[in-house]
Coordinates of C-alpha atoms in Angstrom, one line a residue:
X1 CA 33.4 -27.1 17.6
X2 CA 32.3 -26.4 14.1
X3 CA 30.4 -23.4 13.1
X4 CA 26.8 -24.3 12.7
X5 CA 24.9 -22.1 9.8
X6 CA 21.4 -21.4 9.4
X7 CA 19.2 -18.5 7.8
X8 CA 17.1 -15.8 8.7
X9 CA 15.6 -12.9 6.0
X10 CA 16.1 -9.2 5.8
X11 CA 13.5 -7.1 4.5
X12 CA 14.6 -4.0 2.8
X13 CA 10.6 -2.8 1.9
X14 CA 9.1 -5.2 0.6
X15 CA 12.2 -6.7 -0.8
X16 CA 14.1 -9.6 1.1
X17 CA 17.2 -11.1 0.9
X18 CA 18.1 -14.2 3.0
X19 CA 20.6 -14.1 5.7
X20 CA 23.1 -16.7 6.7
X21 CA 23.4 -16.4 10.5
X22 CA 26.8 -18.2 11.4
X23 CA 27.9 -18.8 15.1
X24 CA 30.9 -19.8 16.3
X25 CA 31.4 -21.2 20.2
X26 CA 34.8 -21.1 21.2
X27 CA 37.0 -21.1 24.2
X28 CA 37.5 -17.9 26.3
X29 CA 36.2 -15.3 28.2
X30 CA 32.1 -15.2 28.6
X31 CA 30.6 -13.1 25.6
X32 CA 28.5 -12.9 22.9
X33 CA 29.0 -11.2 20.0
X34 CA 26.7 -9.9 17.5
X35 CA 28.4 -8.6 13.8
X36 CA 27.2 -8.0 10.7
X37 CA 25.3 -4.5 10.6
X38 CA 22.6 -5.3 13.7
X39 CA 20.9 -2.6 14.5
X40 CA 19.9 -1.7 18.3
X41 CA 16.8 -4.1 18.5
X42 CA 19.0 -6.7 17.4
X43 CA 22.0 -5.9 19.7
X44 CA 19.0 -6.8 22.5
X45 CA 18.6 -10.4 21.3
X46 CA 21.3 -11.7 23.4
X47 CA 19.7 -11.1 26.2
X48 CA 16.6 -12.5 24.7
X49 CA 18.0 -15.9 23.6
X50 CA 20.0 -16.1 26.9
X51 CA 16.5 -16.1 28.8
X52 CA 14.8 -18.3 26.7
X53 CA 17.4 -20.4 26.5
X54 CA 17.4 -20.9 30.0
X55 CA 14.0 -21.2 30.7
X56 CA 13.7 -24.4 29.1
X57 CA 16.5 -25.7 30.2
X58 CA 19.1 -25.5 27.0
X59 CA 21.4 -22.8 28.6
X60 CA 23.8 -21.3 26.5
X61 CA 27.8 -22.1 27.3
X62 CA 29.4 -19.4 29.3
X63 CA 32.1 -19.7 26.5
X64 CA 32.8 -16.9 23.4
X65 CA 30.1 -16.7 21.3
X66 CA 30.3 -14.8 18.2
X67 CA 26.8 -14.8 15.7
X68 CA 27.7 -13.3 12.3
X69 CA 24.9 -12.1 9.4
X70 CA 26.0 -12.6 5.7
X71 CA 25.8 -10.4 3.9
X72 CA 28.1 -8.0 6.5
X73 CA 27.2 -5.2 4.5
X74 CA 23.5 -5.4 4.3
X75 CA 22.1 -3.6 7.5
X76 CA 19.9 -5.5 9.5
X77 CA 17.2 -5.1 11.9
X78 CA 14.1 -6.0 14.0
X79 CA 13.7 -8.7 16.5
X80 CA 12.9 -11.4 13.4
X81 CA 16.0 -12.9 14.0
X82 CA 16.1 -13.7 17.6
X83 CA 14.8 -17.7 16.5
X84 CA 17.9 -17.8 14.1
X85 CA 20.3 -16.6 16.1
X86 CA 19.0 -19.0 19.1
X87 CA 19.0 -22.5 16.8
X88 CA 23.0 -21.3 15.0
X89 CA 24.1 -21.1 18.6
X90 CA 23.0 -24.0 20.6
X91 CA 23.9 -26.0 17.0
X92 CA 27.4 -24.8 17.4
X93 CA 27.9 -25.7 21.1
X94 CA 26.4 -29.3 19.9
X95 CA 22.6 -29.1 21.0
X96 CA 21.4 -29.6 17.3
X97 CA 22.6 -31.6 14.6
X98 CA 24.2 -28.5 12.4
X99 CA 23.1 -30.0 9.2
X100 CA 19.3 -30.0 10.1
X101 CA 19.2 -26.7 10.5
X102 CA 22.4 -25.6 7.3
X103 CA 19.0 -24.8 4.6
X104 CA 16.0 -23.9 6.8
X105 CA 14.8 -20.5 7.6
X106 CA 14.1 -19.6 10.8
X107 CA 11.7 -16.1 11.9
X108 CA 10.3 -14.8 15.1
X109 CA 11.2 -12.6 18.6
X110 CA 11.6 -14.3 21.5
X111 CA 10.0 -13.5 25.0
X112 CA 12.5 -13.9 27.8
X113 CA 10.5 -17.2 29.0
X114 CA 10.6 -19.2 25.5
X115 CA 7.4 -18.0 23.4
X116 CA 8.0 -17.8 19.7
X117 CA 6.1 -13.9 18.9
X118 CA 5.1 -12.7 15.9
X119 CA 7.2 -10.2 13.5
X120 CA 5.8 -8.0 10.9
X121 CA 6.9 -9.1 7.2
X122 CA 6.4 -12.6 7.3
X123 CA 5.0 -13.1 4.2
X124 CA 7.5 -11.0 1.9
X125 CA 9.9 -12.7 3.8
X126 CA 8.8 -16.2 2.6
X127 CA 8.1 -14.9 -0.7
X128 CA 11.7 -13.5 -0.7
X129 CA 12.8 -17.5 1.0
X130 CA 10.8 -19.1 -2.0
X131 CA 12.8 -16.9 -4.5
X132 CA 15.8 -17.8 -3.2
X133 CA 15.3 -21.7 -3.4
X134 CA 14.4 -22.1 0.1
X135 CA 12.2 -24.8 1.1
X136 CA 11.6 -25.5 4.8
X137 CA 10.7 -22.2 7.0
X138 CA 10.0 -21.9 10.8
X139 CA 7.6 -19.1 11.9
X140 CA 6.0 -18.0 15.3
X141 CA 2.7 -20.0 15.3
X142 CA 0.5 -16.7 15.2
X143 CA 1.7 -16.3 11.7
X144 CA 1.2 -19.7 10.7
X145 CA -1.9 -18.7 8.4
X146 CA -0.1 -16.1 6.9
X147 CA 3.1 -18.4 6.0
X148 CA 1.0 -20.6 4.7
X149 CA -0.1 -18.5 1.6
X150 CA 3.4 -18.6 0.1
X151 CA 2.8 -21.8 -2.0
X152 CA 6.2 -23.5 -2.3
X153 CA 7.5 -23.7 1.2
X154 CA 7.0 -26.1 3.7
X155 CA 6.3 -24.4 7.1
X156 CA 6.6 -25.6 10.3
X157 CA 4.5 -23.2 12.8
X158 CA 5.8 -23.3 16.8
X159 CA 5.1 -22.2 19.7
X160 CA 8.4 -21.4 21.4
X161 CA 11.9 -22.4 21.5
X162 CA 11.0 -26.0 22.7
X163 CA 9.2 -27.1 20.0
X164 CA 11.9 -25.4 17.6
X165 CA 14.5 -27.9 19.2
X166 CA 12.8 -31.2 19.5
X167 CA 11.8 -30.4 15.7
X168 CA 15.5 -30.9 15.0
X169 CA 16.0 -33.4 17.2
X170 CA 17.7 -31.5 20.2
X171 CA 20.3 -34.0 22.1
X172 CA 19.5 -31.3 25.3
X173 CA 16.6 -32.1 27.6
X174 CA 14.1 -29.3 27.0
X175 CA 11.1 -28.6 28.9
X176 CA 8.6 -26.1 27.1
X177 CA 7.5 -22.9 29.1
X178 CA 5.4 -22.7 32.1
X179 CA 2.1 -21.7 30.6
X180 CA 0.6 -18.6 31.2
X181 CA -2.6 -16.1 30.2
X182 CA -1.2 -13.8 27.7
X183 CA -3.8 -12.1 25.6
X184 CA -3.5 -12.6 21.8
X185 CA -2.0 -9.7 20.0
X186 CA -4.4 -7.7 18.1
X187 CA -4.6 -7.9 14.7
X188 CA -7.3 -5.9 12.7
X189 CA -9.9 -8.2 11.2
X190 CA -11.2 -7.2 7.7
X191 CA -14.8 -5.8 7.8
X192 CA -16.6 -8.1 5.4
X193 CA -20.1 -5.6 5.5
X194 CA -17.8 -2.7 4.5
X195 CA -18.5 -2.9 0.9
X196 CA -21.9 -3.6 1.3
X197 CA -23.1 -1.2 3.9
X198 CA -21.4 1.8 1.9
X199 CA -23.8 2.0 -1.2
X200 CA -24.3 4.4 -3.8
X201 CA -28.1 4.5 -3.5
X202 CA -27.6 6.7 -0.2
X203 CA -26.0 10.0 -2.4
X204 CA -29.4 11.5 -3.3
X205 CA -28.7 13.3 -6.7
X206 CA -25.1 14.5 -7.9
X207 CA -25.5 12.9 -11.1
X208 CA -22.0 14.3 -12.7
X209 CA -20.7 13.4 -9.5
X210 CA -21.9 9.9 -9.0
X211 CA -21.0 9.6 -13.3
X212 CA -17.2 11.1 -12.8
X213 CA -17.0 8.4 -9.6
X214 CA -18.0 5.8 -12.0
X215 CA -15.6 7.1 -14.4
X216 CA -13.0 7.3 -12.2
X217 CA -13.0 3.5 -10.6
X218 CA -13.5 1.9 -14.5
X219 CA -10.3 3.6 -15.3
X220 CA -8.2 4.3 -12.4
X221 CA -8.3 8.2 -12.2
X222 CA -7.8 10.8 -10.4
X223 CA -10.8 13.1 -9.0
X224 CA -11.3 16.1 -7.2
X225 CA -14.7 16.9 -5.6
X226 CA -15.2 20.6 -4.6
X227 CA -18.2 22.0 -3.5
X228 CA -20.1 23.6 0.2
X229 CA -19.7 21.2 3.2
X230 CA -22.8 18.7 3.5
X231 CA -22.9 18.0 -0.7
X232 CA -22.0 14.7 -0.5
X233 CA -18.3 14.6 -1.5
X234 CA -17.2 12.7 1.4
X235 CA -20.5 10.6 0.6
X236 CA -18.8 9.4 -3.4
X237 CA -15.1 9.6 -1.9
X238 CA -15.9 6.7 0.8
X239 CA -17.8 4.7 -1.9
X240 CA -15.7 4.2 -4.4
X241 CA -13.5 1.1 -3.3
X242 CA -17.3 -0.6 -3.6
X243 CA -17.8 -0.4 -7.5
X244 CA -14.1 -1.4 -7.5
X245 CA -13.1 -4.9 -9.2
X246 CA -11.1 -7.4 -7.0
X247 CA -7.4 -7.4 -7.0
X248 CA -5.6 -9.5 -9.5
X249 CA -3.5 -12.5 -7.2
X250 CA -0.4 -9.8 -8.1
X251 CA -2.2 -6.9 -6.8
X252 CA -3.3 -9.2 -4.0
X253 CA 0.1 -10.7 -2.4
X254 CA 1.8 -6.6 -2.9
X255 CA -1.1 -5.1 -0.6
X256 CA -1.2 -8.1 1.4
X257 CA 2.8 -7.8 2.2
X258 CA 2.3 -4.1 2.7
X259 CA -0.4 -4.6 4.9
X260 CA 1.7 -7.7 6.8
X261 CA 5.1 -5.7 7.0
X262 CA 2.9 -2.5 8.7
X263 CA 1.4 -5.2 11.1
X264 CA -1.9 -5.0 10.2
X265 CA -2.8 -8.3 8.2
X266 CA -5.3 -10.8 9.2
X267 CA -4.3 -13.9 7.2
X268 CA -7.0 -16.0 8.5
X269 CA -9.4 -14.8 5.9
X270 CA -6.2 -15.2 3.0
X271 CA -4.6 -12.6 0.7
X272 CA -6.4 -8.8 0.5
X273 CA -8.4 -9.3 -2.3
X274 CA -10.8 -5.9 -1.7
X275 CA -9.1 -2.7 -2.9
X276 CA -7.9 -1.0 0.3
X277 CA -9.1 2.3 1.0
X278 CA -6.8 5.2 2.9
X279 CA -8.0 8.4 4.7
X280 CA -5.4 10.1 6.8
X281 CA -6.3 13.0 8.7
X282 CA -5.1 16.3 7.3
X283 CA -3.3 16.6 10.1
X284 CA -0.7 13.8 9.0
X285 CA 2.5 14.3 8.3
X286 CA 4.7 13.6 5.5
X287 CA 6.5 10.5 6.8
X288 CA 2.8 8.8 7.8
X289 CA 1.7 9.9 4.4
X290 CA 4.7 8.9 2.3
X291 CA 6.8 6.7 4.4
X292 CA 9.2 7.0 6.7
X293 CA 10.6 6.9 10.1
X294 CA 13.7 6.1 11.9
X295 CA 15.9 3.5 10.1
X296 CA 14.8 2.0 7.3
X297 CA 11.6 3.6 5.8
X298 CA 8.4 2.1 6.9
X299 CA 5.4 2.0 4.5
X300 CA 3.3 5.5 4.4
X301 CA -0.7 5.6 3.6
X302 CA 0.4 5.9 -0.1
X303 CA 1.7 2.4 0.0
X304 CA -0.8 0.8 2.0
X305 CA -3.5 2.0 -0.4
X306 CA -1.8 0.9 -3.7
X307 CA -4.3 -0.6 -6.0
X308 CA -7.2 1.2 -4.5
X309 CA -8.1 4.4 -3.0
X310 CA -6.3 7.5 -1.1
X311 CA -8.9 9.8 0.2
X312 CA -7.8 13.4 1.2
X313 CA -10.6 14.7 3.1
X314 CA -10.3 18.9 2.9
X315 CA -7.3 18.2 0.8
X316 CA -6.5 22.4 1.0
X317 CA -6.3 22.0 5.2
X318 CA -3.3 19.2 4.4
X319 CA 0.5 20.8 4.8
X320 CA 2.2 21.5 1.3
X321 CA 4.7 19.2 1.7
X322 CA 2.1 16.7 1.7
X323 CA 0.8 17.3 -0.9
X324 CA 3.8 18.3 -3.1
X325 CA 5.0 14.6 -1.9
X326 CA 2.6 12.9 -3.8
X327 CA 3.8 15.0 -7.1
X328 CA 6.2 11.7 -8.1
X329 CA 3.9 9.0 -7.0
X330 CA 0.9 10.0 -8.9
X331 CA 3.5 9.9 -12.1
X332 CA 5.5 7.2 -11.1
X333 CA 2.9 4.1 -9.4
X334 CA 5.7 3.7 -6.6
X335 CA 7.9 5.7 -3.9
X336 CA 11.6 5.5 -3.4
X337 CA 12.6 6.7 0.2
X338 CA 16.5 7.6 0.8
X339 CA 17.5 7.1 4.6
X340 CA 20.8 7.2 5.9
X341 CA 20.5 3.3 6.4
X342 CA 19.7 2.1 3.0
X343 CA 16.9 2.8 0.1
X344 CA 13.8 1.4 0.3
X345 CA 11.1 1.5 -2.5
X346 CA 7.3 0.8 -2.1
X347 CA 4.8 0.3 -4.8
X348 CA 2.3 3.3 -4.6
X349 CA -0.2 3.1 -7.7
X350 CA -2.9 4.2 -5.7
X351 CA -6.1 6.0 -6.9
X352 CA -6.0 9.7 -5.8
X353 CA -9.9 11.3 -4.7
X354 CA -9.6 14.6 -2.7
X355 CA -12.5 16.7 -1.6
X356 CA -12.2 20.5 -1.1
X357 CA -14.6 23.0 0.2
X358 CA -14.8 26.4 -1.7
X359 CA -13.1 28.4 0.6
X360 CA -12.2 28.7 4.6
X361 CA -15.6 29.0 5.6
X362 CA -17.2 26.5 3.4
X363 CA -19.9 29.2 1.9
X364 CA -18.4 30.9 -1.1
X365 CA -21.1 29.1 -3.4
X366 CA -23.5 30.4 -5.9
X367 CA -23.3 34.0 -4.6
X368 CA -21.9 33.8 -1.8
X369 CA -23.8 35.6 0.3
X370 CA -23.2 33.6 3.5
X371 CA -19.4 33.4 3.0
X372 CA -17.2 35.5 5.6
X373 CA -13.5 35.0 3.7
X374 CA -12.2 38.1 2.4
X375 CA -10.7 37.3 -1.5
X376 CA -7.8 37.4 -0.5
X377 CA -8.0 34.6 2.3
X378 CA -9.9 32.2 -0.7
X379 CA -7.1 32.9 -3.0
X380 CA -4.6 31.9 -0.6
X381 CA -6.8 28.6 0.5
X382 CA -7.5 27.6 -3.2
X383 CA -3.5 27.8 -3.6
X384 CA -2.4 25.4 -1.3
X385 CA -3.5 23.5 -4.3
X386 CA -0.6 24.1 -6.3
X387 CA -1.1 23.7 -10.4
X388 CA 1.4 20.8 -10.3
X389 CA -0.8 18.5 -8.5
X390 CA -3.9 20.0 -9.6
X391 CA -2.5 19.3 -13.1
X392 CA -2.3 15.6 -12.4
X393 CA -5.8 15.3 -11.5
X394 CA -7.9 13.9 -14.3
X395 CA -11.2 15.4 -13.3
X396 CA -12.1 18.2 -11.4
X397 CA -16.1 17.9 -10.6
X398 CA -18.1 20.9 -8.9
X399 CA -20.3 19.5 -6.2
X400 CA -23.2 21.6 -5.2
X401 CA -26.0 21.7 -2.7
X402 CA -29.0 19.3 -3.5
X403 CA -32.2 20.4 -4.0
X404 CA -34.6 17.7 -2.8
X405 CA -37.8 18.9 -4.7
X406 CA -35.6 17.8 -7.9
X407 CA -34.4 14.5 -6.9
X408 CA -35.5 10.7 -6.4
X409 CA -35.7 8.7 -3.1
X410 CA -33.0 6.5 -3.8
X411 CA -29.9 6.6 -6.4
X412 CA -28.6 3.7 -8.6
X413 CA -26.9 1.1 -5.9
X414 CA -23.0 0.0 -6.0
X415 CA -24.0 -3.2 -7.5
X416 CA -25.0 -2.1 -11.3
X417 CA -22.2 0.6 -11.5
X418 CA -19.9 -2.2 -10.1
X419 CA -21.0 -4.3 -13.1
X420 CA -20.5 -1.9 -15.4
X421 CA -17.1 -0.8 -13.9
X422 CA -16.1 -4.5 -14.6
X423 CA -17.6 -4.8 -17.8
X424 CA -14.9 -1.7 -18.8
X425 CA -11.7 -3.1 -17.0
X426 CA -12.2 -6.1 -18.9
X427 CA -12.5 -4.4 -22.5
X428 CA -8.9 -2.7 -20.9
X429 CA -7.6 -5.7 -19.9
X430 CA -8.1 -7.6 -23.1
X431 CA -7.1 -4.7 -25.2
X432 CA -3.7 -4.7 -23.2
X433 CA -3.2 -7.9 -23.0
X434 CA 0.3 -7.9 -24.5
X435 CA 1.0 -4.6 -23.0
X436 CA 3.0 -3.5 -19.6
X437 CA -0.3 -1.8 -18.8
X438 CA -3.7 -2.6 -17.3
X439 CA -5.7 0.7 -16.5
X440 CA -6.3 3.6 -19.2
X441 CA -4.8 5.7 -16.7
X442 CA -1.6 3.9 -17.0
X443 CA -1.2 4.2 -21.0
X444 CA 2.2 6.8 -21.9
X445 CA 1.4 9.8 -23.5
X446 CA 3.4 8.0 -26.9
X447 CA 0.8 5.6 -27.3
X448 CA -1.9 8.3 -27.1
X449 CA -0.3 9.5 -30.0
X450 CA 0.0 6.6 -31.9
X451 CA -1.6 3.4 -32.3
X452 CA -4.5 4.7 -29.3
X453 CA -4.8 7.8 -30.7
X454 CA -8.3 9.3 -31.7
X455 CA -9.5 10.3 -34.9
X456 CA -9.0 13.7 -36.3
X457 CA -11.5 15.7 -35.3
X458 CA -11.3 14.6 -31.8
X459 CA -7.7 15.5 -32.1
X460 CA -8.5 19.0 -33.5
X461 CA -10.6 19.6 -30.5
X462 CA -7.7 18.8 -27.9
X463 CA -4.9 21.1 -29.8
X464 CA -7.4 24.0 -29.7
X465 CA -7.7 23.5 -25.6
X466 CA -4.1 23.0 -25.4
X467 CA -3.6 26.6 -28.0
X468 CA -5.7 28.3 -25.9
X469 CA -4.2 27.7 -22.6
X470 CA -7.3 25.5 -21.5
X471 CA -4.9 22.5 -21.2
X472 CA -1.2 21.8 -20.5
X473 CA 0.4 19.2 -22.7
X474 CA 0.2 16.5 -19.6
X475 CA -4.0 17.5 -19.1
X476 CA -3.8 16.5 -23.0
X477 CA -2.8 13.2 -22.5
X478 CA -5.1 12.8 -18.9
X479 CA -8.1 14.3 -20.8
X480 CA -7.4 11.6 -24.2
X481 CA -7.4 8.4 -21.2
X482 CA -10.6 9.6 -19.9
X483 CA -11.6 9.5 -22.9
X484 CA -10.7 6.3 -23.5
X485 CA -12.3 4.9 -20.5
X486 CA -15.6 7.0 -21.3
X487 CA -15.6 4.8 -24.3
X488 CA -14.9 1.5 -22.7
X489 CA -18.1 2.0 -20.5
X490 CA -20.0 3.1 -23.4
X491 CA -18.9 -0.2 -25.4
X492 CA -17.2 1.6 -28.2
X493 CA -14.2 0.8 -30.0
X494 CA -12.5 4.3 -29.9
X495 CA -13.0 7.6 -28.5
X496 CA -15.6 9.9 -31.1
X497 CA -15.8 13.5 -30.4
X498 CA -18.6 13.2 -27.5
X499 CA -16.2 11.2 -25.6
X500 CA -13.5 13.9 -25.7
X501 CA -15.9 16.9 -25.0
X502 CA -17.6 14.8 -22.1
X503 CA -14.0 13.9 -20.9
X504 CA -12.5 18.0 -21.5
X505 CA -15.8 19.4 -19.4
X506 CA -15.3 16.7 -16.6
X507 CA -11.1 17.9 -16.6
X508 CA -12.1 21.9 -16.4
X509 CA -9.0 24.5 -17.2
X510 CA -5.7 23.9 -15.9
X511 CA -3.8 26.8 -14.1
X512 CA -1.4 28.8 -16.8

């Protein structure tokens, strides 16, 4: 018999490259074969189609069955190509016409009684498919919705194997599974209140605070809040994501195939358009944080909160490797993770907030007269903040204790800082319009010092900092886009002199 060809997608991150999956059913002793770089899940599948196979009534020949994966050299893995694998092989022993099934891509695990299940990745898979020129998928019908927002594609959604085979006109008679109460697996549903419910009228007072939050979301910066336990940091951290503009549709699809290849996308609703917000426990470990794992790198909170917020609650408490990780990413916008099977890269322009008490005890305020740390034990905590990160935090705010006698009832709610958070990522946006950049926080130092770059005297003010140690050369360029977006919410055209000074007092002195 002829070998019968059909195709499946491999996802290396977020990037896919389409598989041919090739069987060949030959005379011979019983066995079935799997080459091309599988990996242990995928080794499994043979007992999975087998199963499935049988169950509604297509068995597979008790002939030599050998499945190849081009390209042999790209390593494979997951159950996503269990469906593929199932439709090449009954094609070869003559179940299926072979050219129905030559250009269509096929995804989804199989249960041992038929059922098409979901896989993680479905939608950079299609995207990856639609790149590739292919125009006819088959997914697991519980990721129908999410198939469906890859414009281009024609997808057929399916229940299990049966349905698969009459929708290419099986010659086999097929029977579809016995049915049976499975519960639905569990996907986590956006919380549409979120934004809402969180609002900056609760904060009382923490006006620099509430202004550096403000700053922070109209340009994309970094911010460290540091101050006695019950101030409020955790208060601004958690609101930020809610005076935060929507995501572009190229922001959108990235964070909604991050959130889709972790398993935690809810396509009924459509692409993430909110700006996701991260808060791993200081606890977490590097590979959670970053990426990681076993394999092929899976994505870390980093990834999963590009183009909005990572929040590191009692950042000082988090291991040093943690932090130290996140050196390259806050420069870079992505993260590149070597593993033994491959490289994978995940974009990781996130927005960095961390909150920090003063010392171990959380008193060393004011005078610390309540404070039981020795000096030596705040030294050591305030140093797990080394001056390399610290240095690529934009602002640094102090967040003391509120006095109620000097405060209102209520602060200024989400929904008027959000407008004029908007109002200053659309001066950005037109202004780099023609530019690989969108934020302030994004410009290079080079164009700081050139066609962006203040007049004089504002200048002046910044090499005097720098001279006198108040500033490394990188605060220089962080302080000048603060600036920058300080301006933006004022409506000016370019940073003046109060713009820089308001911008160098909200940065404080770097480490020398």
């Amino acid at each position: 018999m002829p070998v019968a060809r059909t195709l499946a997608v491999a996802l290396t991150g977020l990037e896919g490259t389409v598989v041919e999956v090739e069987a060949d059913v030959a005379a011979g002793l019983p066995a079935f074969h799997l080459v091309g770089l599988p990996d242990s899940s995928m080794l499994q599948a043979r007992e999975r189609v087998r199963a499935a196979a049988a169950q509604i009534g297509a068995g597979i020949a008790q002939r030599r069955i050998a499945v190849n994966m081009q390209p042999a050299w790209l390593p494979k893995h997951g159950s996503g190509f269990d469906l593929a694998i199932a439709i090449a092989v009954l094609a070869a022993q003559g179940d299926l016409e072979a050219e129905d099934i030559a250009g269509v891509v096929h995804l989804g695990e199989l249960g041992l009684d038929g059922r098409i299940r979901p896989v993680p990745g479905t939608l950079p898979a299609l995207l990856a498919a639609r790149r590739a020129g292919v125009g006819r998928a088959v997914v697991p019908a519980a990721d129908a919705d999410e198939a469906r927002l890859v414009e281009g594609i024609g997808v057929v959604p399916a229940e299990d194997l049966c349905e698969v085979l009459r929708h290419h006109g099986s010659r086999a008679e097929v029977h579809p599974p016995a049915p049976q109460q499975s519960l639905p697996a569990a996907a986590r549903a956006p919380d549409p209140e979120r934004r809402e419910r969180l609002d900056f009228c609760d904060v009382l007072g923490q006006l620099q605070a509430r202004r550096a939050a403000e700053v922070a979301a109209a340009g994309g910066h970094h911010l460290l809040l540091a101050g006695p336990p019950g101030a409020g940091k955790t208060m601004i951290a958690a609101r930020i994501p809610g005076i935060l503009p929507p995501l572009g549709n190229r922001d959108a699809l990235d964070v909604s195939a991050i959130h889709s290849l972790s398993g935690g996308f809810d396509a009924r609703a459509g692409l993430i358009t909110d700006p996701p917000f991260e808060a791993p426990h200081h606890t977490a470990t590097t590979a959670s944080v970053v990426g990681g794992g076993p394999g092929l790198a899976r994505p870390g909170a980093i990834s999963r909160a590009h183009a909005g917020v990572l929040f590191l609650d009692e950042a000082p408490e988090f291991p040093s490797r943690v932090l130290e990780a996140l050196r390259e990413p806050l420069e870079t916008g992505d993260v590149t993770l070597h593993r033994a099977r491959g490289i994978t890269r995940y974009p990781a322009r996130f927005q960095l907030v961390m909150a920090a008490n003063p010392c171990p005890c959380g008193h060393a305020w004011g005078r610390g007269d309540r404070c039981t740390c020795t000096p030596l034990q705040r030294r050591r905590y305030l140093a797990r903040l080394s001056g390399p990160v610290l240095d690529r935090i934009d602002m640094r705010v102090e967040v003391g204790p509120v006095d109620l006698r000097r405060v209102d009832a209520a602060g200024e709610p989400s929904a008027a800082i959000a407008r004029r958070v908007r109002a200053a990522r659309e001066r950005q946006r037109r202004r780099f319009a023609a530019l690989p950049w969108t934020t302030n926080s994004q410009i290079p130092g080079s164009a700081l010092r050139g066609d962006l770059a203040p007049e004089r005297g504002g200048r002046r003010m910044l090499e005097e900092a720098v001279d006198q140690g108040r500033l490394t050369l990188r605060g220089h360029d962080r302080v000048l886009r603060v600036a920058w977006t300080l301006a933006d919410l004022d409506g000016a055209e370019i940073p003046d002199g109060d713009h820089i000074g308001t911008a160098l007092s909200l940065r404080g002195k770097d480490r020398t």
